Amino acid sequence: TPTRYQAISSEILFALSGVAALAYKIVPELSVGAGIQVASGSGKTNAVMARTAGTSPADDIFVTVGAHDYFIPAVTFSVLAKPIPRVTLTGIFVWNDGIRGSGDVTFTTNTYHQGASGSEFVPLKNDPIDLESVNVELPWTATFGARYAQPLPGARSGDPLDSEIWDVEVDASYTFLPEGGNNNRLDVGEEIVLEVARANGVPQEPLRVDEDDLEQFAVDTHQKNSVALRLGGSYNILPSKLGVSAGAFFETRGIDPSYANVDTFAFSRVGFGLGLQMRFGSIDLSAAYAHIFGETLEGAPPPHQARENATDNPQSGFDERVYRNGVLSDGP
């Protein structure tokens, strides 16, 4: 499959710490807070690269990138305000440090060349090459929310099922990459050596790439800033005993569809949810149903073009010229 050049598989192991948080009530109507959580993780991603021009599997190199970062902090800042008793406003900002780890890359040359004979190349797994640093941007999110609640008559305390008739809430989130998705990079820590092997055992001079010539490899993921809108509410049919709730949301695309692939497919989506809460003394029973409708995009190669329609205009998108012996030829 052509997607082997994007990703074949990923294996990720991660852990999350508990959340340490502090809050302070400045005045009865205004509170601020902050919390921190730390993630740790390691993973491997497998893909394929072409050794020479063309897409013959016999020339493919199997690539495994392994990386780890055991300290990935994320901090949440929040503000909670109640300008009037029935209205609650909140603002939340989540900052994420992203992945700033290290790792290695392993190349297996001619990985799919089976049944080779004579001077043909056979698969050879190279020694791992150190990666001095591995950087991956993780998104930051800003959220604003507002809630209105209609209280039950009389002075009541407790949670919303005990103290409210109904409520409605709306919020909006803006998710973005701090550097626009341009800061995903690998820094090579040593010379790159690509070893190959022949079926007849004749030694082959390896390909050597000096560290200074390929000091850094960067990838633009073409991710897009996205917006999410959510609306929901609840109604207590029998206060302190039975309540129902419903809500819906919409999210915009988080990826340029021209660059979407098997590991980045944040398309737009909409969804809704229904909920039911029943209270029996000190026991609550809750049930919920949600459904998400994701955007459908069809990916296809460009339509076939007849060779005779090729031109010598490099801007045409169908250029007939080729390189021969390092020189651009005018011939097809």
Short mmCIF file of C-alpha atoms in Angstrom, two decimals:
data_model
loop_
_atom_site.label_atom_id
_atom_site.label_comp_id
_atom_site.label_asym_id
_atom_site.label_seq_id
_atom_site.Cartn_x
_atom_site.Cartn_y
_atom_site.Cartn_z
CA THR A 1 0.00 0.00 0.00
CA PRO A 2 1.34 3.50 -0.79
CA THR A 3 0.58 4.60 2.77
CA ARG A 4 3.63 2.62 3.88
CA TYR A 5 5.58 5.81 3.15
CA GLN A 6 3.51 7.65 5.78
CA ALA A 7 3.04 5.17 8.61
CA ILE A 8 2.67 1.43 9.05
CA SER A 9 2.15 1.19 12.78
CA SER A 10 2.76 2.96 16.07
CA GLU A 11 3.23 1.48 19.53
CA ILE A 12 2.87 3.90 22.43
CA LEU A 13 3.11 3.32 26.18
CA PHE A 14 2.28 6.22 28.48
CA ALA A 15 1.32 7.08 32.03
CA LEU A 16 -0.34 10.11 33.63
CA SER A 17 0.31 11.44 37.09
CA GLY A 18 -2.38 12.65 39.43
CA VAL A 19 -3.36 16.32 39.26
CA ALA A 20 -1.97 18.78 41.81
CA ALA A 21 -4.14 21.90 42.00
CA LEU A 22 -4.72 25.06 44.00
CA ALA A 23 -7.69 27.45 44.04
CA TYR A 24 -8.23 30.81 45.70
CA LYS A 25 -11.48 32.73 46.18
CA ILE A 26 -10.61 36.40 45.72
CA VAL A 27 -14.16 37.55 46.53
CA PRO A 28 -17.32 35.45 46.93
CA GLU A 29 -18.12 36.01 43.24
CA LEU A 30 -14.65 35.31 41.80
CA SER A 31 -12.21 32.41 42.14
CA VAL A 32 -8.98 31.49 40.34
CA GLY A 33 -7.14 28.19 40.15
CA ALA A 34 -4.29 26.27 38.58
CA GLY A 35 -3.43 22.60 38.27
CA ILE A 36 -0.55 20.57 36.87
CA GLN A 37 -0.36 17.05 35.47
CA VAL A 38 2.70 15.22 34.16
CA ALA A 39 2.72 12.62 31.40
CA SER A 40 5.48 10.11 30.66
CA GLY A 41 5.75 8.02 27.56
CA SER A 42 7.74 6.05 25.03
CA GLY A 43 6.87 4.77 21.62
CA LYS A 44 7.94 3.45 18.25
CA THR A 45 6.67 4.37 14.80
CA ASN A 46 7.32 2.24 11.73
CA ALA A 47 7.29 3.56 8.18
CA VAL A 48 9.06 3.03 4.86
CA MET A 49 11.31 5.28 2.79
CA ALA A 50 12.47 4.89 -0.79
CA ARG A 51 16.20 4.21 -1.23
CA THR A 52 16.22 5.38 -4.85
CA ALA A 53 13.80 7.09 -7.22
CA GLY A 54 10.68 5.05 -7.86
CA THR A 55 8.41 3.01 -5.63
CA SER A 56 9.63 -0.53 -6.20
CA PRO A 57 9.20 -2.38 -2.89
CA ALA A 58 12.51 -4.18 -3.50
CA ASP A 59 14.34 -0.86 -2.95
CA ASP A 60 12.36 0.19 0.15
CA ILE A 61 14.03 0.85 3.48
CA PHE A 62 12.08 -0.04 6.61
CA VAL A 63 12.45 2.72 9.22
CA THR A 64 11.73 2.46 12.95
CA VAL A 65 11.88 5.63 15.03
CA GLY A 66 11.87 5.11 18.78
CA ALA A 67 11.52 7.99 21.22
CA HIS A 68 10.84 8.66 24.89
CA ASP A 69 10.11 11.61 27.13
CA TYR A 70 9.40 10.97 30.78
CA PHE A 71 8.48 14.52 31.78
CA ILE A 72 5.71 16.19 29.75
CA PRO A 73 3.98 18.76 31.98
CA ALA A 74 0.60 20.31 31.24
CA VAL A 75 -0.76 23.22 33.29
CA THR A 76 -4.39 24.33 33.50
CA PHE A 77 -5.29 27.89 34.52
CA SER A 78 -8.90 28.75 35.32
CA VAL A 79 -11.19 31.57 36.42
CA LEU A 80 -14.69 31.07 37.84
CA ALA A 81 -17.12 33.97 38.26
CA LYS A 82 -20.72 34.28 39.47
CA PRO A 83 -21.84 37.83 38.60
CA ILE A 84 -25.36 36.90 39.75
CA PRO A 85 -26.43 33.77 41.66
CA ARG A 86 -28.05 32.11 38.64
CA VAL A 87 -25.17 32.65 36.19
CA THR A 88 -21.74 31.02 36.25
CA LEU A 89 -18.94 32.04 33.89
CA THR A 90 -15.63 30.24 33.45
CA GLY A 91 -12.43 30.66 31.46
CA ILE A 92 -9.87 27.88 31.12
CA PHE A 93 -6.48 27.74 29.42
CA VAL A 94 -4.44 24.55 29.05
CA TRP A 95 -0.71 24.87 28.34
CA ASN A 96 1.23 21.79 27.22
CA ASP A 97 5.01 21.63 27.03
CA GLY A 98 4.96 19.03 24.24
CA ILE A 99 7.34 16.14 23.69
CA ARG A 100 11.02 17.03 24.13
CA GLY A 101 12.76 13.69 24.31
CA SER A 102 15.40 11.60 22.61
CA GLY A 103 15.60 8.27 20.86
CA ASP A 104 17.04 6.40 17.91
CA VAL A 105 16.26 5.40 14.34
CA THR A 106 16.88 1.99 12.79
CA PHE A 107 17.04 1.34 9.03
CA THR A 108 16.49 -2.07 7.39
CA THR A 109 17.67 -1.73 3.80
CA ASN A 110 15.91 -3.58 0.96
CA THR A 111 13.44 -4.91 3.49
CA TYR A 112 10.98 -6.35 0.93
CA HIS A 113 13.51 -7.85 -1.54
CA GLN A 114 12.82 -11.57 -1.37
CA GLY A 115 14.45 -14.34 -3.39
CA ALA A 116 17.50 -12.23 -4.27
CA SER A 117 20.44 -13.91 -6.00
CA GLY A 118 23.87 -12.94 -7.28
CA SER A 119 24.69 -9.29 -6.74
CA GLU A 120 21.11 -8.32 -5.86
CA PHE A 121 20.55 -6.69 -2.50
CA VAL A 122 19.07 -8.61 0.44
CA PRO A 123 17.43 -7.25 3.61
CA LEU A 124 19.90 -5.97 6.22
CA LYS A 125 18.98 -4.46 9.58
CA ASN A 126 21.39 -1.64 10.45
CA ASP A 127 22.55 -0.66 13.91
CA PRO A 128 20.42 2.05 15.62
CA ILE A 129 21.47 5.67 15.09
CA ASP A 130 21.13 8.06 18.02
CA LEU A 131 18.69 10.95 17.84
CA GLU A 132 19.89 13.78 20.03
CA SER A 133 16.40 15.19 20.44
CA VAL A 134 12.84 14.46 19.35
CA ASN A 135 10.36 17.35 19.46
CA VAL A 136 6.63 17.08 18.85
CA GLU A 137 4.21 19.96 19.37
CA LEU A 138 1.13 19.24 21.46
CA PRO A 139 -1.90 21.55 21.31
CA TRP A 140 -2.90 24.33 23.69
CA THR A 141 -6.59 25.00 24.36
CA ALA A 142 -8.56 28.04 25.51
CA THR A 143 -12.18 27.58 26.64
CA PHE A 144 -14.94 29.95 27.69
CA GLY A 145 -18.21 28.71 29.20
CA ALA A 146 -21.44 30.13 30.58
CA ARG A 147 -24.19 28.40 32.56
CA TYR A 148 -27.62 29.58 33.67
CA ALA A 149 -29.53 27.63 36.34
CA GLN A 150 -33.15 28.11 37.46
CA PRO A 151 -33.22 27.34 41.20
CA LEU A 152 -36.02 25.53 42.99
CA PRO A 153 -38.12 27.77 45.26
CA GLY A 154 -36.88 28.21 48.80
CA ALA A 155 -33.43 27.91 50.28
CA ARG A 156 -31.94 24.61 49.18
CA SER A 157 -28.48 23.07 49.26
CA GLY A 158 -26.94 20.14 47.46
CA ASP A 159 -26.10 19.28 43.90
CA PRO A 160 -28.17 20.44 40.85
CA LEU A 161 -30.60 17.52 41.13
CA ASP A 162 -31.55 18.73 44.62
CA SER A 163 -31.45 22.50 44.12
CA GLU A 164 -32.40 23.34 40.48
CA ILE A 165 -35.36 23.04 38.13
CA TRP A 166 -33.34 23.28 34.93
CA ASP A 167 -30.09 24.64 33.54
CA VAL A 168 -28.50 25.43 30.18
CA GLU A 169 -24.80 25.69 29.38
CA VAL A 170 -22.85 26.85 26.34
CA ASP A 171 -19.10 26.84 25.83
CA ALA A 172 -16.55 27.30 23.07
CA SER A 173 -12.99 25.99 22.81
CA TYR A 174 -10.13 27.09 20.59
CA THR A 175 -7.35 24.53 20.08
CA PHE A 176 -4.10 25.49 18.41
CA LEU A 177 -0.47 24.48 18.04
CA PRO A 178 1.83 27.12 19.58
CA GLU A 179 4.21 27.11 16.61
CA GLY A 180 1.72 26.19 13.92
CA GLY A 181 2.83 22.57 13.57
CA ASN A 182 6.25 23.58 12.25
CA ASN A 183 8.27 22.52 15.28
CA ASN A 184 8.10 18.74 14.89
CA ARG A 185 11.70 17.73 14.36
CA LEU A 186 14.45 15.20 14.93
CA ASP A 187 18.01 16.28 15.69
CA VAL A 188 20.55 13.69 14.56
CA GLY A 189 23.28 13.04 17.09
CA GLU A 190 25.82 11.17 14.95
CA GLU A 191 26.86 10.30 11.42
CA ILE A 192 24.26 8.33 9.47
CA VAL A 193 25.57 5.14 7.90
CA LEU A 194 23.38 3.02 5.65
CA GLU A 195 24.73 -0.49 5.20
CA VAL A 196 23.50 -2.77 2.41
CA ALA A 197 24.21 -6.43 1.71
CA ARG A 198 24.32 -8.49 -1.49
CA ALA A 199 23.11 -12.05 -1.90
CA ASN A 200 26.56 -13.26 -3.00
CA GLY A 201 28.25 -11.69 0.03
CA VAL A 202 30.40 -9.27 -1.95
CA PRO A 203 31.06 -6.24 0.28
CA GLN A 204 29.32 -3.01 -0.62
CA GLU A 205 30.53 0.45 0.37
CA PRO A 206 27.96 1.95 2.78
CA LEU A 207 26.26 5.27 2.20
CA ARG A 208 27.58 7.79 4.70
CA VAL A 209 25.88 11.08 5.53
CA ASP A 210 27.84 13.42 7.74
CA GLU A 211 26.03 14.74 10.80
CA ASP A 212 26.52 18.33 9.61
CA ASP A 213 24.84 17.56 6.28
CA LEU A 214 21.67 16.22 7.91
CA GLU A 215 21.71 17.87 11.28
CA GLN A 216 17.95 18.21 11.60
CA PHE A 217 14.86 16.70 10.04
CA ALA A 218 11.63 18.72 10.35
CA VAL A 219 8.05 17.87 9.44
CA ASP A 220 5.14 20.24 8.96
CA THR A 221 2.03 18.29 9.94
CA HIS A 222 -0.28 20.86 8.29
CA GLN A 223 -2.55 20.75 11.32
CA LYS A 224 -5.08 23.57 11.58
CA ASN A 225 -6.41 25.53 14.51
CA SER A 226 -9.87 24.23 15.38
CA VAL A 227 -12.97 25.45 17.18
CA ALA A 228 -15.44 23.37 19.20
CA LEU A 229 -18.91 24.61 20.21
CA ARG A 230 -21.03 22.80 22.79
CA LEU A 231 -24.59 23.35 24.03
CA GLY A 232 -26.35 21.34 26.70
CA GLY A 233 -28.94 21.44 29.43
CA SER A 234 -30.85 19.42 31.98
CA TYR A 235 -34.33 19.31 33.47
CA ASN A 236 -35.28 17.76 36.82
CA ILE A 237 -38.63 16.03 36.27
CA LEU A 238 -38.79 14.97 39.91
CA PRO A 239 -36.38 17.12 41.95
CA SER A 240 -34.03 15.03 44.10
CA LYS A 241 -35.23 11.89 42.28
CA LEU A 242 -35.21 12.05 38.45
CA GLY A 243 -33.45 14.29 35.94
CA VAL A 244 -32.85 14.22 32.18
CA SER A 245 -30.20 15.97 30.10
CA ALA A 246 -29.28 16.52 26.46
CA GLY A 247 -26.52 18.22 24.52
CA ALA A 248 -24.81 18.63 21.16
CA PHE A 249 -21.42 19.74 19.85
CA PHE A 250 -19.62 20.73 16.66
CA GLU A 251 -15.88 20.69 15.91
CA THR A 252 -14.12 22.15 12.88
CA ARG A 253 -11.31 20.42 10.98
CA GLY A 254 -7.95 20.14 12.69
CA ILE A 255 -5.99 19.11 9.58
CA ASP A 256 -5.53 20.30 6.03
CA PRO A 257 -7.33 17.47 4.16
CA SER A 258 -4.66 17.48 1.42
CA TYR A 259 -2.19 16.23 4.05
CA ALA A 260 -4.44 13.93 6.06
CA ASN A 261 -3.08 10.42 6.44
CA VAL A 262 -3.45 7.35 8.60
CA ASP A 263 -2.03 9.02 11.72
CA THR A 264 -3.50 12.52 11.31
CA PHE A 265 -7.19 12.64 10.42
CA ALA A 266 -8.80 15.28 12.62
CA PHE A 267 -11.80 15.95 10.38
CA SER A 268 -14.83 18.01 11.39
CA ARG A 269 -17.58 16.27 13.31
CA VAL A 270 -20.88 16.81 15.09
CA GLY A 271 -22.50 14.83 17.86
CA PHE A 272 -25.28 14.70 20.42
CA GLY A 273 -25.88 13.06 23.77
CA LEU A 274 -28.80 12.12 26.04
CA GLY A 275 -28.66 11.40 29.75
CA LEU A 276 -30.79 10.15 32.62
CA GLN A 277 -30.12 10.38 36.36
CA MET A 278 -32.10 8.56 39.06
CA ARG A 279 -31.56 8.91 42.80
CA PHE A 280 -32.57 6.32 45.36
CA GLY A 281 -31.64 7.71 48.76
CA SER A 282 -27.85 7.84 48.83
CA ILE A 283 -27.45 5.90 45.56
CA ASP A 284 -27.39 7.50 42.09
CA LEU A 285 -27.92 5.58 38.86
CA SER A 286 -26.90 7.31 35.62
CA ALA A 287 -27.30 6.29 31.99
CA ALA A 288 -26.10 8.10 28.87
CA TYR A 289 -26.06 7.70 25.10
CA ALA A 290 -23.96 9.65 22.61
CA HIS A 291 -23.45 9.49 18.85
CA ILE A 292 -20.78 11.23 16.76
CA PHE A 293 -21.03 11.91 13.03
CA GLY A 294 -17.58 12.34 11.48
CA GLU A 295 -16.90 14.11 8.22
CA THR A 296 -16.29 11.78 5.28
CA LEU A 297 -13.51 12.65 2.84
CA GLU A 298 -12.57 10.54 -0.16
CA GLY A 299 -8.89 10.41 -1.04
CA ALA A 300 -7.97 9.48 -4.61
CA PRO A 301 -5.04 9.93 -7.00
CA PRO A 302 -5.34 12.59 -9.69
CA PRO A 303 -7.12 11.50 -12.87
CA HIS A 304 -5.00 9.61 -15.41
CA GLN A 305 -3.34 11.77 -18.02
CA ALA A 306 -2.14 10.62 -21.42
CA ARG A 307 1.65 10.83 -21.78
CA GLU A 308 1.39 12.80 -25.01
CA ASN A 309 -0.26 15.62 -23.06
CA ALA A 310 2.93 16.21 -21.04
CA THR A 311 4.73 19.52 -21.52
CA ASP A 312 8.14 20.99 -20.78
CA ASN A 313 6.57 23.55 -18.46
CA PRO A 314 7.60 22.69 -14.88
CA GLN A 315 4.57 24.62 -13.58
CA SER A 316 2.07 22.47 -15.49
CA GLY A 317 2.05 19.67 -12.94
CA PHE A 318 2.72 17.18 -15.75
CA ASP A 319 6.32 17.79 -16.76
CA GLU A 320 7.77 15.45 -19.41
CA ARG A 321 11.41 16.30 -18.67
CA VAL A 322 13.57 13.90 -16.67
CA TYR A 323 17.08 13.91 -15.26
CA ARG A 324 19.64 11.75 -17.06
CA ASN A 325 23.09 11.43 -15.51
CA GLY A 326 22.46 14.48 -13.38
CA VAL A 327 21.46 16.68 -16.34
CA LEU A 328 17.91 17.82 -17.03
CA SER A 329 16.89 16.32 -20.36
CA ASP A 330 14.45 17.87 -22.80
CA GLY A 331 13.33 14.42 -23.90
CA PRO A 332 10.37 12.57 -22.40
#
